[in-house]
């Protein structure tokens, strides 16, 4: 590793990165379009990948439904921090005579791709750069993680024209993922499979994770439009009680999503604060980060993961009263109180017309 790679590593670690790695055009060759660095910077030769940690105490508090805002704010802040760090590194490289471009940690897509709203193709896939450069490895969920942190991390990438020496992927035996599949049972939407795998090849190396289903499934839950588990015994921090349909077609799922969005716009203002998302608007809808369970259940080791999973499963169900009050109740009480609500209010949280 030459001086420049070490300097970059030091630059990022001083600013909180827990891992840093490097990928090149060659090590990303043959991957999906979002592994093509030249989309971000036509002169690209390399990418710098890094990870920042989320706050584990705040994750535990949201899984246990003790406090949601603190986690939501932390998640947004770490995403902003990662984006700023990526841009800061790009400037640092430019000052040294190299072309470089920072990227957004999240929510930035190739909008010229037909139907991009349904597949959310990123400008660059931080996950692909991360796994190929050995910053983290794929877990079963398709999220990426690091031993000692699990998948509770935020990634970002800086793309540059300078040739950096690529780092190796994490060997399989050193992966943080032991295939416990708690991520599968923590997902109310069924977005990824329990047994079916998919793979991608980047620069001649093949990586596997769970096969994924329609993005609409995750949009329904991760978008905050619903959050009730399939058995009705727990929920995410969303008060939505619409069942996520199984075996529906892509068209049916997106029709359901459209209806859910229209209902969601009529929900009263939440009593539990804005969580920092109040001003994040997607097509006029203020987004709340109410799920991410597959990512945040997956903690540093098996013991911590199991504890997180128990917290989630025993955390009860969220409902929203007519005045906007958000309350967390044991599942039976939540169901009873919900049943007693005004039918017009109830319909906003279900798929009823
Ligand atoms: S929850 Fe278990 S199976 Fe899922 S990614 Fe984490 S370690 Fe792997
Ligand atoms: S964010 Fe939520 S709905 Fe989406 S895949 Fe993860 S657990 Fe499932």
CSV table of C-alpha atoms and ligand atoms in Angstrom, one decimal:
chain,number,residue,atom,x,y,z
A,1,UNK,CA,0.0,0.0,0.0
A,2,UNK,CA,1.5,3.3,-1.1
A,3,UNK,CA,1.7,6.6,0.8
A,4,UNK,CA,-1.5,8.0,-0.8
A,5,UNK,CA,-3.7,5.0,0.3
A,6,UNK,CA,-2.3,5.3,3.8
A,7,UNK,CA,-3.0,9.0,3.9
A,8,UNK,CA,-6.6,8.5,2.7
A,9,UNK,CA,-7.1,5.8,5.3
A,10,UNK,CA,-5.7,8.1,8.0
A,11,UNK,CA,-7.9,11.0,6.7
A,12,UNK,CA,-11.0,9.0,7.0
A,13,UNK,CA,-10.2,7.2,10.2
A,14,UNK,CA,-9.4,10.5,12.0
A,15,UNK,CA,-12.9,11.5,11.0
A,16,UNK,CA,-14.6,8.4,12.4
A,17,UNK,CA,-14.5,5.8,9.7
A,18,UNK,CA,-14.3,2.3,11.2
A,19,UNK,CA,-13.1,0.7,8.0
A,20,UNK,CA,-11.6,2.0,4.7
A,21,UNK,CA,-10.9,0.1,1.5
A,22,UNK,CA,-10.2,0.6,-2.2
A,23,UNK,CA,-11.7,-0.7,-5.4
A,24,UNK,CA,-10.7,-0.2,-9.0
A,25,UNK,CA,-12.3,-0.3,-12.4
A,26,UNK,CA,-10.8,-3.8,-12.7
A,27,UNK,CA,-12.0,-5.2,-9.4
A,28,UNK,CA,-15.6,-3.9,-10.1
A,29,UNK,CA,-15.5,-5.1,-13.8
A,30,UNK,CA,-18.5,-7.2,-14.9
A,31,UNK,CA,-20.8,-6.0,-12.2
A,32,UNK,CA,-24.2,-4.4,-12.5
A,33,UNK,CA,-24.5,-0.9,-13.9
A,34,UNK,CA,-24.3,0.7,-10.4
A,35,UNK,CA,-20.8,-0.8,-10.1
A,36,UNK,CA,-19.6,1.4,-13.0
A,37,UNK,CA,-17.6,4.2,-11.4
A,38,UNK,CA,-17.4,6.2,-14.6
A,39,UNK,CA,-21.1,7.1,-14.2
A,40,UNK,CA,-20.1,9.3,-11.3
A,41,UNK,CA,-16.8,10.5,-12.8
A,42,UNK,CA,-15.9,9.8,-16.5
A,43,UNK,CA,-12.2,9.8,-15.6
A,44,UNK,CA,-12.7,7.4,-12.7
A,45,UNK,CA,-10.0,4.8,-12.0
A,46,UNK,CA,-10.7,4.0,-8.3
A,47,UNK,CA,-13.2,4.3,-5.5
A,48,UNK,CA,-12.6,4.8,-1.8
A,49,UNK,CA,-15.1,3.0,0.4
A,50,UNK,CA,-15.7,3.6,4.1
A,51,UNK,CA,-18.2,2.8,6.8
A,52,UNK,CA,-19.4,4.8,9.8
A,53,UNK,CA,-21.2,3.2,12.8
A,54,UNK,CA,-24.8,3.8,14.0
A,55,UNK,CA,-25.4,4.4,17.7
A,56,UNK,CA,-26.2,1.0,19.2
A,57,UNK,CA,-28.0,2.3,22.3
A,58,UNK,CA,-30.4,4.3,20.1
A,59,UNK,CA,-31.0,1.2,18.0
A,60,UNK,CA,-31.9,-0.8,21.1
A,61,UNK,CA,-34.3,2.0,22.2
A,62,UNK,CA,-36.1,2.0,18.9
A,63,UNK,CA,-36.3,-1.8,18.7
A,64,UNK,CA,-37.8,-1.8,22.3
A,65,UNK,CA,-40.2,1.0,21.3
A,66,UNK,CA,-38.9,3.2,24.1
A,67,UNK,CA,-37.8,6.0,21.8
A,68,UNK,CA,-37.9,6.4,18.1
A,69,UNK,CA,-36.8,10.0,17.4
A,70,UNK,CA,-33.3,9.5,18.8
A,71,UNK,CA,-32.6,6.6,16.4
A,72,UNK,CA,-34.2,8.4,13.4
A,73,UNK,CA,-32.1,11.5,14.1
A,74,UNK,CA,-28.9,9.5,14.5
A,75,UNK,CA,-29.5,7.6,11.3
A,76,UNK,CA,-30.0,10.8,9.4
A,77,UNK,CA,-27.1,12.5,11.0
A,78,UNK,CA,-24.7,9.6,10.2
A,79,UNK,CA,-25.9,9.6,6.6
A,80,UNK,CA,-25.3,13.3,6.4
A,81,UNK,CA,-21.9,12.9,8.1
A,82,UNK,CA,-20.9,10.1,5.6
A,83,UNK,CA,-22.0,12.3,2.6
A,84,UNK,CA,-20.0,15.3,3.9
A,85,UNK,CA,-17.0,13.1,4.5
A,86,UNK,CA,-17.1,11.7,1.0
A,87,UNK,CA,-17.2,15.2,-0.4
A,88,UNK,CA,-14.5,16.4,2.0
A,89,UNK,CA,-12.2,13.5,0.8
A,90,UNK,CA,-13.0,14.4,-2.8
A,91,UNK,CA,-11.8,18.0,-2.2
A,92,UNK,CA,-8.7,16.7,-0.4
A,93,UNK,CA,-7.9,14.6,-3.5
A,94,UNK,CA,-8.6,17.6,-5.8
A,95,UNK,CA,-6.2,19.7,-3.8
A,96,UNK,CA,-3.5,17.1,-4.6
A,97,UNK,CA,-4.2,17.3,-8.3
A,98,UNK,CA,-6.6,14.4,-8.8
A,99,UNK,CA,-10.1,14.4,-10.1
A,100,UNK,CA,-12.6,13.2,-7.5
A,101,UNK,CA,-16.3,13.2,-6.7
A,102,UNK,CA,-18.1,12.7,-3.5
A,103,UNK,CA,-21.4,10.8,-3.4
A,104,UNK,CA,-24.5,10.8,-1.3
A,105,UNK,CA,-24.7,8.1,1.3
A,106,UNK,CA,-28.3,7.4,0.5
A,107,UNK,CA,-31.4,8.5,-1.6
A,108,UNK,CA,-29.6,9.4,-4.8
A,109,UNK,CA,-30.7,7.6,-7.9
A,110,UNK,CA,-30.2,7.3,-11.7
A,111,UNK,CA,-33.4,9.1,-12.6
A,112,UNK,CA,-32.9,8.7,-16.3
A,113,UNK,CA,-33.3,4.9,-16.0
A,114,UNK,CA,-36.8,3.9,-17.1
A,115,UNK,CA,-39.0,3.0,-14.1
A,116,UNK,CA,-36.2,4.1,-11.7
A,117,UNK,CA,-38.8,4.8,-9.0
A,118,UNK,CA,-39.5,1.1,-8.8
A,119,UNK,CA,-35.9,-0.2,-8.6
A,120,UNK,CA,-34.0,2.8,-7.2
A,121,UNK,CA,-30.8,2.3,-9.1
A,122,UNK,CA,-28.1,4.3,-7.3
A,123,UNK,CA,-25.4,6.4,-9.0
A,124,UNK,CA,-22.9,4.1,-7.4
A,125,UNK,CA,-23.7,1.0,-5.3
A,126,UNK,CA,-21.9,1.6,-2.0
A,127,UNK,CA,-22.6,-2.0,-1.1
A,128,UNK,CA,-20.8,-3.4,-4.2
A,129,UNK,CA,-17.8,-1.2,-3.7
A,130,UNK,CA,-17.8,-2.1,0.0
A,131,UNK,CA,-17.8,-5.8,-0.4
A,132,UNK,CA,-15.3,-5.8,-3.2
A,133,UNK,CA,-12.9,-3.7,-1.3
A,134,UNK,CA,-13.2,-5.7,1.9
A,135,UNK,CA,-14.7,-2.8,4.0
A,136,UNK,CA,-17.6,-5.1,4.8
A,137,UNK,CA,-19.2,-8.3,3.5
A,138,UNK,CA,-22.7,-9.3,2.5
A,139,UNK,CA,-25.0,-10.6,5.1
A,140,UNK,CA,-27.9,-12.9,4.2
A,141,UNK,CA,-30.2,-9.9,4.1
A,142,UNK,CA,-28.2,-8.3,1.3
A,143,UNK,CA,-27.2,-5.6,3.8
A,144,UNK,CA,-23.4,-5.5,4.4
A,145,UNK,CA,-21.7,-5.7,7.8
A,146,UNK,CA,-18.5,-6.0,9.8
A,147,UNK,CA,-17.7,-8.3,12.7
A,148,UNK,CA,-18.1,-6.4,15.9
A,149,UNK,CA,-20.7,-4.0,14.3
A,150,UNK,CA,-23.1,-6.2,12.4
A,151,UNK,CA,-24.9,-4.4,9.6
A,152,UNK,CA,-25.6,-1.3,11.8
A,153,UNK,CA,-23.4,0.8,9.7
A,154,UNK,CA,-23.7,3.5,7.0
A,155,UNK,CA,-21.5,3.4,3.9
A,156,UNK,CA,-20.2,5.9,1.4
A,157,UNK,CA,-17.9,6.1,-1.6
A,158,UNK,CA,-15.6,8.7,-3.1
A,159,UNK,CA,-14.7,8.2,-6.7
A,160,UNK,CA,-11.4,9.4,-8.1
A,161,UNK,CA,-9.2,9.5,-11.2
A,162,UNK,CA,-6.1,8.4,-9.3
A,163,UNK,CA,-5.1,4.7,-9.4
A,164,UNK,CA,-5.3,3.3,-5.9
A,165,UNK,CA,-4.2,-0.2,-5.0
A,166,UNK,CA,-7.4,-2.3,-4.6
A,167,UNK,CA,-7.9,-4.1,-1.3
A,168,UNK,CA,-9.2,-7.7,-1.1
A,169,UNK,CA,-12.7,-8.7,-0.1
A,170,UNK,CA,-13.2,-10.2,3.4
A,171,UNK,CA,-12.7,-14.0,3.2
A,172,UNK,CA,-15.9,-15.9,3.8
A,173,UNK,CA,-14.7,-17.5,7.0
A,174,UNK,CA,-14.3,-13.9,8.4
A,175,UNK,CA,-17.8,-12.8,7.5
A,176,UNK,CA,-19.9,-11.3,10.3
A,177,UNK,CA,-23.0,-13.3,9.0
A,178,UNK,CA,-23.6,-16.7,10.4
A,179,UNK,CA,-26.9,-17.2,8.4
A,180,UNK,CA,-29.0,-17.0,11.6
A,181,UNK,CA,-31.8,-15.5,9.4
A,182,UNK,CA,-33.0,-13.2,12.2
A,183,UNK,CA,-33.1,-10.5,9.6
A,184,UNK,CA,-35.7,-12.6,7.7
A,185,UNK,CA,-38.0,-13.0,10.7
A,186,UNK,CA,-37.5,-9.3,11.6
A,187,UNK,CA,-38.9,-8.2,8.2
A,188,UNK,CA,-42.6,-7.6,8.1
A,189,UNK,CA,-42.6,-7.3,4.3
A,190,UNK,CA,-41.0,-10.5,2.9
A,191,UNK,CA,-38.7,-8.4,0.7
A,192,UNK,CA,-36.0,-11.0,0.8
A,193,UNK,CA,-36.1,-14.8,0.7
A,194,UNK,CA,-35.4,-17.2,3.6
A,195,UNK,CA,-33.8,-19.9,1.4
A,196,UNK,CA,-33.2,-18.7,-2.1
A,197,UNK,CA,-29.9,-17.0,-3.0
A,198,UNK,CA,-28.8,-14.6,-5.6
A,199,UNK,CA,-25.2,-13.7,-6.6
A,200,UNK,CA,-23.3,-11.0,-8.3
A,201,UNK,CA,-19.8,-11.1,-9.7
A,202,UNK,CA,-17.4,-8.2,-9.4
A,203,UNK,CA,-13.9,-8.4,-10.9
A,204,UNK,CA,-14.1,-12.2,-11.1
A,205,UNK,CA,-15.2,-12.7,-7.5
A,206,UNK,CA,-18.7,-13.9,-6.7
A,207,UNK,CA,-20.7,-12.8,-3.8
A,208,UNK,CA,-24.1,-14.2,-2.6
A,209,UNK,CA,-27.0,-13.1,-0.4
A,210,UNK,CA,-30.7,-13.7,-0.2
A,211,UNK,CA,-32.8,-13.3,-3.4
A,212,UNK,CA,-34.9,-10.2,-3.3
A,213,UNK,CA,-38.6,-9.8,-4.2
A,214,UNK,CA,-40.4,-6.7,-5.4
A,215,UNK,CA,-39.1,-3.4,-4.0
A,216,UNK,CA,-42.7,-2.5,-3.5
A,217,UNK,CA,-42.7,-4.8,-0.5
A,218,UNK,CA,-40.0,-2.9,1.3
A,219,UNK,CA,-41.4,0.5,0.2
A,220,UNK,CA,-44.7,-0.4,1.9
A,221,UNK,CA,-43.0,-1.0,5.2
A,222,UNK,CA,-39.7,0.9,5.1
A,223,UNK,CA,-41.6,3.8,3.7
A,224,UNK,CA,-43.6,3.8,6.9
A,225,UNK,CA,-47.0,3.1,5.3
A,226,UNK,CA,-47.5,-0.1,7.3
A,227,UNK,CA,-45.6,-1.9,10.0
A,228,UNK,CA,-47.7,-4.7,11.5
A,229,UNK,CA,-45.9,-8.1,11.5
A,230,UNK,CA,-47.5,-11.0,9.7
A,231,UNK,CA,-48.7,-12.6,13.0
A,232,UNK,CA,-50.0,-9.3,14.3
A,233,UNK,CA,-47.9,-9.7,17.5
A,234,UNK,CA,-45.5,-6.8,17.0
A,235,UNK,CA,-44.9,-3.8,14.6
A,236,UNK,CA,-42.4,-1.4,13.4
A,237,UNK,CA,-42.7,2.2,14.5
A,238,UNK,CA,-45.4,2.7,11.8
A,239,UNK,CA,-49.0,2.7,13.0
A,240,UNK,CA,-50.1,1.3,9.6
A,241,UNK,CA,-51.9,-2.0,10.0
A,242,UNK,CA,-52.3,-3.0,6.4
A,243,UNK,CA,-51.2,-6.6,5.8
A,244,UNK,CA,-48.5,-6.9,3.2
A,245,UNK,CA,-49.9,-9.1,0.5
A,246,UNK,CA,-48.3,-12.4,-0.3
A,247,UNK,CA,-48.0,-13.7,-3.9
A,248,UNK,CA,-49.3,-10.4,-5.4
A,249,UNK,CA,-48.1,-9.3,-8.8
A,250,UNK,CA,-45.7,-6.4,-9.2
A,251,UNK,CA,-48.6,-4.3,-10.6
A,252,UNK,CA,-50.9,-5.2,-7.6
A,253,UNK,CA,-48.2,-4.3,-5.1
A,254,UNK,CA,-47.5,-0.9,-6.7
A,255,UNK,CA,-51.3,-0.2,-6.8
A,256,UNK,CA,-51.5,-1.1,-3.1
A,257,UNK,CA,-48.5,1.2,-2.5
A,258,UNK,CA,-50.2,4.1,-4.3
A,259,UNK,CA,-53.3,3.6,-2.2
A,260,UNK,CA,-51.2,3.4,1.0
A,261,UNK,CA,-49.5,6.7,0.1
A,262,UNK,CA,-52.8,8.5,-0.5
A,263,UNK,CA,-54.0,7.2,2.9
A,264,UNK,CA,-50.7,8.1,4.6
A,265,UNK,CA,-51.1,11.7,3.5
A,266,UNK,CA,-54.3,11.9,5.6
A,267,UNK,CA,-52.8,10.6,8.8
A,268,UNK,CA,-52.8,13.2,11.6
A,269,UNK,CA,-49.5,14.7,12.6
A,270,UNK,CA,-47.7,12.3,14.8
A,271,UNK,CA,-47.5,13.2,18.5
A,272,UNK,CA,-43.9,11.8,18.8
A,273,UNK,CA,-42.1,14.6,17.0
A,274,UNK,CA,-40.7,14.9,13.6
A,275,UNK,CA,-37.7,12.7,14.0
A,276,UNK,CA,-35.7,15.0,11.7
A,277,UNK,CA,-37.6,13.7,8.7
A,278,UNK,CA,-40.4,16.3,8.7
A,279,UNK,CA,-38.7,18.2,5.9
A,280,UNK,CA,-37.8,15.2,3.8
A,281,UNK,CA,-40.5,15.1,1.3
A,282,UNK,CA,-40.9,12.6,-1.5
A,283,UNK,CA,-43.7,13.6,-3.9
A,284,UNK,CA,-45.4,15.6,-1.2
A,285,UNK,CA,-45.1,12.8,1.4
A,286,UNK,CA,-43.1,13.5,4.6
A,287,UNK,CA,-41.1,10.4,5.1
A,288,UNK,CA,-40.5,8.7,8.5
A,289,UNK,CA,-37.8,6.0,9.0
A,290,UNK,CA,-40.0,3.5,10.9
A,291,UNK,CA,-38.3,0.2,9.9
A,292,UNK,CA,-34.8,-0.8,8.9
A,293,UNK,CA,-35.3,-3.8,11.2
A,294,UNK,CA,-33.3,-6.2,8.9
A,295,UNK,CA,-30.3,-3.9,9.3
A,296,UNK,CA,-30.6,-2.8,12.9
A,297,UNK,CA,-31.5,-6.2,14.4
A,298,UNK,CA,-28.2,-7.4,13.1
A,299,UNK,CA,-25.8,-6.3,15.8
A,300,UNK,CA,-22.2,-7.0,16.6
A,301,UNK,CA,-22.5,-10.7,17.5
A,302,UNK,CA,-25.0,-13.5,17.9
A,303,UNK,CA,-25.8,-12.7,21.5
A,304,UNK,CA,-26.5,-9.1,20.8
A,305,UNK,CA,-28.5,-10.0,17.7
A,306,UNK,CA,-30.7,-12.4,19.7
A,307,UNK,CA,-31.2,-9.7,22.3
A,308,UNK,CA,-32.2,-7.2,19.6
A,309,UNK,CA,-34.6,-9.7,18.1
A,310,UNK,CA,-36.3,-10.4,21.4
A,311,UNK,CA,-36.6,-6.6,22.1
A,312,UNK,CA,-38.4,-6.2,18.7
A,313,UNK,CA,-40.7,-9.2,19.1
A,314,UNK,CA,-41.7,-8.2,22.6
A,315,UNK,CA,-42.0,-4.5,21.9
A,316,UNK,CA,-45.7,-4.4,21.2
A,317,UNK,CA,-47.6,-2.6,18.4
A,318,UNK,CA,-47.9,1.1,17.5
A,319,UNK,CA,-51.2,2.6,16.8
A,320,UNK,CA,-52.2,6.2,16.1
A,321,UNK,CA,-55.3,7.7,17.7
A,322,UNK,CA,-57.6,10.2,16.0
A,323,UNK,CA,-55.8,13.2,17.6
A,324,UNK,CA,-52.4,12.0,16.2
A,325,UNK,CA,-51.3,10.5,19.5
A,326,UNK,CA,-48.8,7.6,18.9
A,327,UNK,CA,-49.1,4.9,21.5
A,328,UNK,CA,-47.4,1.6,22.0
A,329,UNK,CA,-49.5,-1.2,23.4
A,330,UNK,CA,-49.3,-5.0,23.8
A,331,UNK,CA,-50.6,-6.6,20.6
A,332,UNK,CA,-54.1,-7.6,21.8
A,333,UNK,CA,-54.7,-4.2,23.4
A,334,UNK,CA,-53.6,-2.5,20.3
A,335,UNK,CA,-55.9,-4.6,18.1
A,336,UNK,CA,-58.9,-4.0,20.5
A,337,UNK,CA,-58.3,-0.2,20.7
A,338,UNK,CA,-57.9,0.0,16.9
A,339,UNK,CA,-61.1,-1.9,16.3
A,340,UNK,CA,-63.0,0.6,18.4
A,341,UNK,CA,-61.8,3.6,16.4
A,342,UNK,CA,-63.9,5.5,13.9
A,343,UNK,CA,-64.2,3.5,10.6
A,344,UNK,CA,-63.0,6.4,8.5
A,345,UNK,CA,-59.9,6.8,10.7
A,346,UNK,CA,-59.2,3.0,10.7
A,347,UNK,CA,-59.5,2.9,6.9
A,348,UNK,CA,-56.4,5.2,6.7
A,349,UNK,CA,-54.2,2.5,8.3
A,350,UNK,CA,-55.6,-0.5,6.4
A,351,UNK,CA,-56.2,-1.4,2.8
A,352,UNK,CA,-59.9,-0.8,3.2
A,353,UNK,CA,-61.5,1.5,0.6
B,1,LIG,S1,-29.3,-11.3,10.9
B,1,LIG,FE1,-28.1,-13.2,10.9
B,1,LIG,S2,-28.5,-14.0,8.8
B,1,LIG,FE2,-29.2,-11.9,8.8
B,1,LIG,S3,-27.4,-10.7,8.0
B,1,LIG,FE3,-27.3,-10.7,10.2
B,1,LIG,S4,-26.0,-12.4,10.8
B,1,LIG,FE4,-26.6,-12.7,8.7
B,2,LIG,S1,-36.3,-2.2,5.8
B,2,LIG,FE1,-37.9,-3.3,6.8
B,2,LIG,S2,-39.3,-3.9,5.2
B,2,LIG,FE2,-37.4,-3.3,4.2
B,2,LIG,S3,-36.3,-5.3,3.9
B,2,LIG,FE3,-35.6,-4.4,5.9
B,2,LIG,S4,-37.0,-5.2,7.5
B,2,LIG,FE4,-37.9,-5.6,5.5
